[in-house]
CSV table of C-alpha atoms in Angstrom, one decimal:
chain,number,residue,atom,x,y,z
A,1,MET,CA,-46.8,17.3,-20.6
A,2,SER,CA,-44.9,15.2,-18.1
A,3,SER,CA,-46.6,12.9,-15.7
A,4,PRO,CA,-46.4,13.7,-11.9
A,5,ALA,CA,-43.3,12.3,-10.2
A,6,ALA,CA,-43.8,9.4,-7.9
A,7,ASN,CA,-43.1,10.1,-4.2
A,8,VAL,CA,-39.5,9.5,-3.7
A,9,ARG,CA,-38.0,9.1,-0.3
A,10,HIS,CA,-34.7,10.7,0.5
A,11,LYS,CA,-32.3,8.2,2.0
A,12,LEU,CA,-30.0,9.4,4.7
A,13,SER,CA,-26.4,8.2,4.8
A,14,VAL,CA,-24.5,7.4,8.0
A,15,SER,CA,-22.7,10.7,7.4
A,16,ASP,CA,-26.0,12.6,7.1
A,17,TYR,CA,-27.1,10.9,10.4
A,18,TYR,CA,-24.1,12.1,12.3
A,19,ARG,CA,-24.3,15.6,10.8
A,20,MET,CA,-27.9,15.8,12.1
A,21,GLY,CA,-26.5,14.9,15.5
A,22,ASP,CA,-23.8,17.5,15.3
A,23,ALA,CA,-26.3,20.2,14.2
A,24,GLY,CA,-28.6,19.4,17.3
A,25,ILE,CA,-31.4,17.9,15.2
A,26,LEU,CA,-30.9,14.6,16.8
A,27,HIS,CA,-30.0,14.5,20.5
A,28,GLU,CA,-27.8,12.0,22.2
A,29,ASP,CA,-30.9,10.7,24.0
A,30,SER,CA,-32.9,10.4,20.8
A,31,ARG,CA,-34.0,6.7,20.5
A,32,VAL,CA,-33.6,6.3,16.8
A,33,GLU,CA,-31.4,4.1,14.6
A,34,LEU,CA,-30.5,4.3,10.9
A,35,ILE,CA,-31.9,1.4,8.9
A,36,GLU,CA,-31.4,1.3,5.2
A,37,GLY,CA,-31.3,5.1,5.0
A,38,GLU,CA,-34.4,5.7,7.2
A,39,LEU,CA,-34.5,7.0,10.8
A,40,ILE,CA,-36.5,4.4,12.8
A,41,ASP,CA,-37.9,5.1,16.2
A,42,MET,CA,-36.7,2.5,18.7
A,43,SER,CA,-39.2,1.1,21.2
A,44,PRO,CA,-38.8,2.3,24.8
A,45,ILE,CA,-36.8,-0.1,26.9
A,46,GLY,CA,-39.0,-1.6,29.6
A,47,SER,CA,-37.7,-2.9,32.9
A,48,HIS,CA,-38.1,-6.6,31.8
A,49,HIS,CA,-36.2,-6.0,28.6
A,50,ALA,CA,-33.5,-4.0,30.4
A,51,GLY,CA,-33.2,-6.7,33.1
A,52,ILE,CA,-32.7,-9.5,30.5
A,53,VAL,CA,-30.1,-7.5,28.6
A,54,THR,CA,-28.2,-6.8,31.9
A,55,ARG,CA,-28.4,-10.5,32.9
A,56,ILE,CA,-27.1,-11.7,29.5
A,57,SER,CA,-24.3,-9.1,29.6
A,58,HIS,CA,-23.4,-10.2,33.1
A,59,VAL,CA,-23.3,-13.9,32.2
A,60,LEU,CA,-21.3,-13.2,29.1
A,61,ASN,CA,-18.8,-10.9,30.8
A,62,LYS,CA,-18.2,-13.6,33.5
A,63,LYS,CA,-17.5,-16.3,31.0
A,64,ILE,CA,-15.8,-14.5,28.0
A,65,ASN,CA,-12.4,-13.5,29.5
A,66,ASP,CA,-10.4,-12.0,26.7
A,67,GLN,CA,-12.0,-14.0,23.9
A,68,ALA,CA,-14.3,-11.2,22.9
A,69,ILE,CA,-15.6,-7.7,23.8
A,70,VAL,CA,-19.2,-7.6,25.1
A,71,SER,CA,-20.9,-4.4,23.7
A,72,VAL,CA,-24.3,-3.4,25.0
A,73,GLN,CA,-26.7,-1.2,23.0
A,74,ASN,CA,-23.9,0.3,20.9
A,75,PRO,CA,-23.9,1.0,17.1
A,76,VAL,CA,-22.6,-1.3,14.4
A,77,ARG,CA,-21.8,0.1,11.0
A,78,LEU,CA,-23.3,-2.3,8.4
A,79,SER,CA,-23.1,0.0,5.4
A,80,ASP,CA,-23.2,3.6,4.4
A,81,TRP,CA,-27.0,3.5,5.0
A,82,SER,CA,-27.4,1.4,8.1
A,83,GLU,CA,-26.1,1.7,11.7
A,84,PRO,CA,-28.4,-0.1,14.1
A,85,GLN,CA,-28.0,-0.3,17.8
A,86,PRO,CA,-28.5,-4.0,18.8
A,87,ASP,CA,-29.0,-5.0,22.4
A,88,ILE,CA,-25.7,-7.0,22.7
A,89,MET,CA,-22.8,-7.9,20.5
A,90,LEU,CA,-19.8,-10.1,21.0
A,91,LEU,CA,-17.0,-8.4,19.1
A,92,LYS,CA,-13.6,-9.5,18.0
A,93,PRO,CA,-11.0,-8.2,20.5
A,94,ARG,CA,-9.4,-4.9,19.5
A,95,SER,CA,-6.9,-3.0,21.6
A,96,ASP,CA,-8.8,0.3,21.2
A,97,TYR,CA,-12.1,-1.3,22.2
A,98,TYR,CA,-13.6,0.3,19.1
A,99,TYR,CA,-12.8,3.8,20.3
A,100,ASP,CA,-11.5,4.9,16.9
A,101,SER,CA,-14.4,3.6,14.9
A,102,HIS,CA,-17.6,1.6,15.4
A,103,PRO,CA,-17.5,-2.1,14.7
A,104,LYS,CA,-18.4,-3.3,11.2
A,105,SER,CA,-20.2,-6.6,10.4
A,106,SER,CA,-16.8,-8.4,10.0
A,107,ASP,CA,-16.0,-7.5,13.7
A,108,VAL,CA,-19.2,-9.1,15.0
A,109,LEU,CA,-18.9,-12.7,16.4
A,110,VAL,CA,-22.6,-12.8,17.6
A,111,LEU,CA,-25.3,-10.1,17.5
A,112,ILE,CA,-28.2,-10.5,20.0
A,113,GLU,CA,-31.6,-8.8,20.0
A,114,VAL,CA,-33.9,-9.1,23.0
A,115,ALA,CA,-37.4,-8.9,21.7
A,116,ASP,CA,-40.8,-8.6,23.2
A,117,SER,CA,-43.0,-6.0,21.4
A,118,SER,CA,-40.3,-5.7,18.7
A,119,ILE,CA,-40.3,-9.4,17.7
A,120,ASP,CA,-41.9,-8.9,14.3
A,121,TYR,CA,-39.6,-6.0,13.5
A,122,ASP,CA,-36.6,-8.0,14.5
A,123,ARG,CA,-37.6,-10.9,12.4
A,124,LYS,CA,-38.9,-9.1,9.3
A,125,THR,CA,-36.5,-6.1,9.1
A,126,LYS,CA,-33.4,-6.6,11.2
A,127,LEU,CA,-32.9,-10.4,10.5
A,128,PRO,CA,-32.7,-9.9,6.7
A,129,LEU,CA,-30.6,-6.8,7.1
A,130,TYR,CA,-28.1,-8.6,9.3
A,131,ALA,CA,-27.9,-11.5,6.9
A,132,ARG,CA,-27.3,-9.3,3.9
A,133,SER,CA,-24.6,-7.5,5.9
A,134,GLY,CA,-22.8,-10.7,6.7
A,135,ILE,CA,-23.4,-10.9,10.4
A,136,LYS,CA,-22.3,-14.5,10.9
A,137,GLU,CA,-24.5,-15.4,13.9
A,138,PHE,CA,-27.7,-13.6,15.1
A,139,TRP,CA,-29.6,-14.5,18.1
A,140,ILE,CA,-33.2,-13.4,19.0
A,141,ILE,CA,-34.1,-13.8,22.6
A,142,ASP,CA,-37.9,-14.0,22.4
A,143,LEU,CA,-39.3,-12.8,25.8
A,144,ASN,CA,-42.8,-13.9,24.8
A,145,THR,CA,-41.9,-17.6,24.3
A,146,GLN,CA,-38.8,-17.7,26.4
A,147,ARG,CA,-36.8,-19.2,23.5
A,148,LEU,CA,-33.6,-18.3,21.8
A,149,GLU,CA,-33.6,-18.4,18.0
A,150,ARG,CA,-30.1,-18.8,16.6
A,151,TYR,CA,-29.5,-17.9,12.9
A,152,SER,CA,-26.3,-18.7,11.0
A,153,GLN,CA,-25.0,-19.0,7.4
A,154,PRO,CA,-25.9,-15.5,6.2
A,155,GLY,CA,-26.7,-14.7,2.6
A,156,GLU,CA,-28.5,-12.2,0.4
A,157,THR,CA,-31.9,-13.7,1.0
A,158,GLY,CA,-31.6,-14.4,4.8
A,159,TYR,CA,-30.0,-17.0,7.0
A,160,GLY,CA,-29.5,-20.5,5.8
A,161,HIS,CA,-29.8,-22.2,9.2
A,162,CYS,CA,-32.1,-21.6,12.1
A,163,GLU,CA,-32.2,-23.4,15.5
A,164,THR,CA,-34.5,-22.8,18.4
A,165,PHE,CA,-33.5,-23.4,22.1
A,166,ASP,CA,-35.4,-23.3,25.3
A,167,LYS,CA,-33.9,-22.9,28.8
A,168,THR,CA,-33.0,-26.5,29.3
A,169,GLY,CA,-30.0,-26.5,26.9
A,170,THR,CA,-26.7,-24.9,26.3
A,171,ILE,CA,-25.4,-22.9,23.4
A,172,SER,CA,-21.9,-22.1,22.1
A,173,PRO,CA,-21.4,-19.4,19.4
A,174,ASP,CA,-19.9,-20.8,16.2
A,175,GLY,CA,-17.0,-18.2,16.5
A,176,LEU,CA,-16.4,-19.0,20.2
A,177,PRO,CA,-16.8,-22.8,20.5
A,178,ASP,CA,-15.2,-22.9,24.0
A,179,LEU,CA,-17.8,-20.5,25.3
A,180,VAL,CA,-20.6,-22.7,26.7
A,181,ILE,CA,-23.7,-20.8,27.9
A,182,ASP,CA,-26.3,-22.4,30.1
A,183,LEU,CA,-29.5,-21.1,28.8
A,184,SER,CA,-31.2,-21.3,32.2
A,185,ARG,CA,-29.0,-18.4,33.1
A,186,ILE,CA,-30.4,-16.1,30.5
A,187,LEU,CA,-34.0,-17.4,29.9
A,188,GLU,CA,-36.6,-17.5,32.6
């Protein structure tokens, strides 16, 4: 007699995810993202969160020129099993503006998550995922503490370097050293 099988989850691939959309199972306005083969409900975007994302996007667009593409709440293909939708990404310039395919981790110069109620999820789930996927630089804007956490040196077990900034300083992404951002423009 065989023993009962353990509960096994069925992982969804990115292809499965898009087929679900094509079949009408997931709608364009569904607030879900694919993380390690699982559909994860995204938190509703409150006005404070939306305002900060808009402010950061505005500041970056004014300063960036043609050094990078600012992408707001669009997908990034990390693997066959993960396609999150971060708040903001600075992407390597590409003539098609990623029309032909979503960016991959190697296209991302900086990935930014704005966090209030999602802070634990961003630190415990997304941070290690981004590190394993090779996202070179990851910022968390913590709305609760009004601090920016900057993570770099990605590896299989996380990021090797972390710095925390408040609104009194400036920051320059490692991949865009000429881009100097006054943190008082993005933190309150």
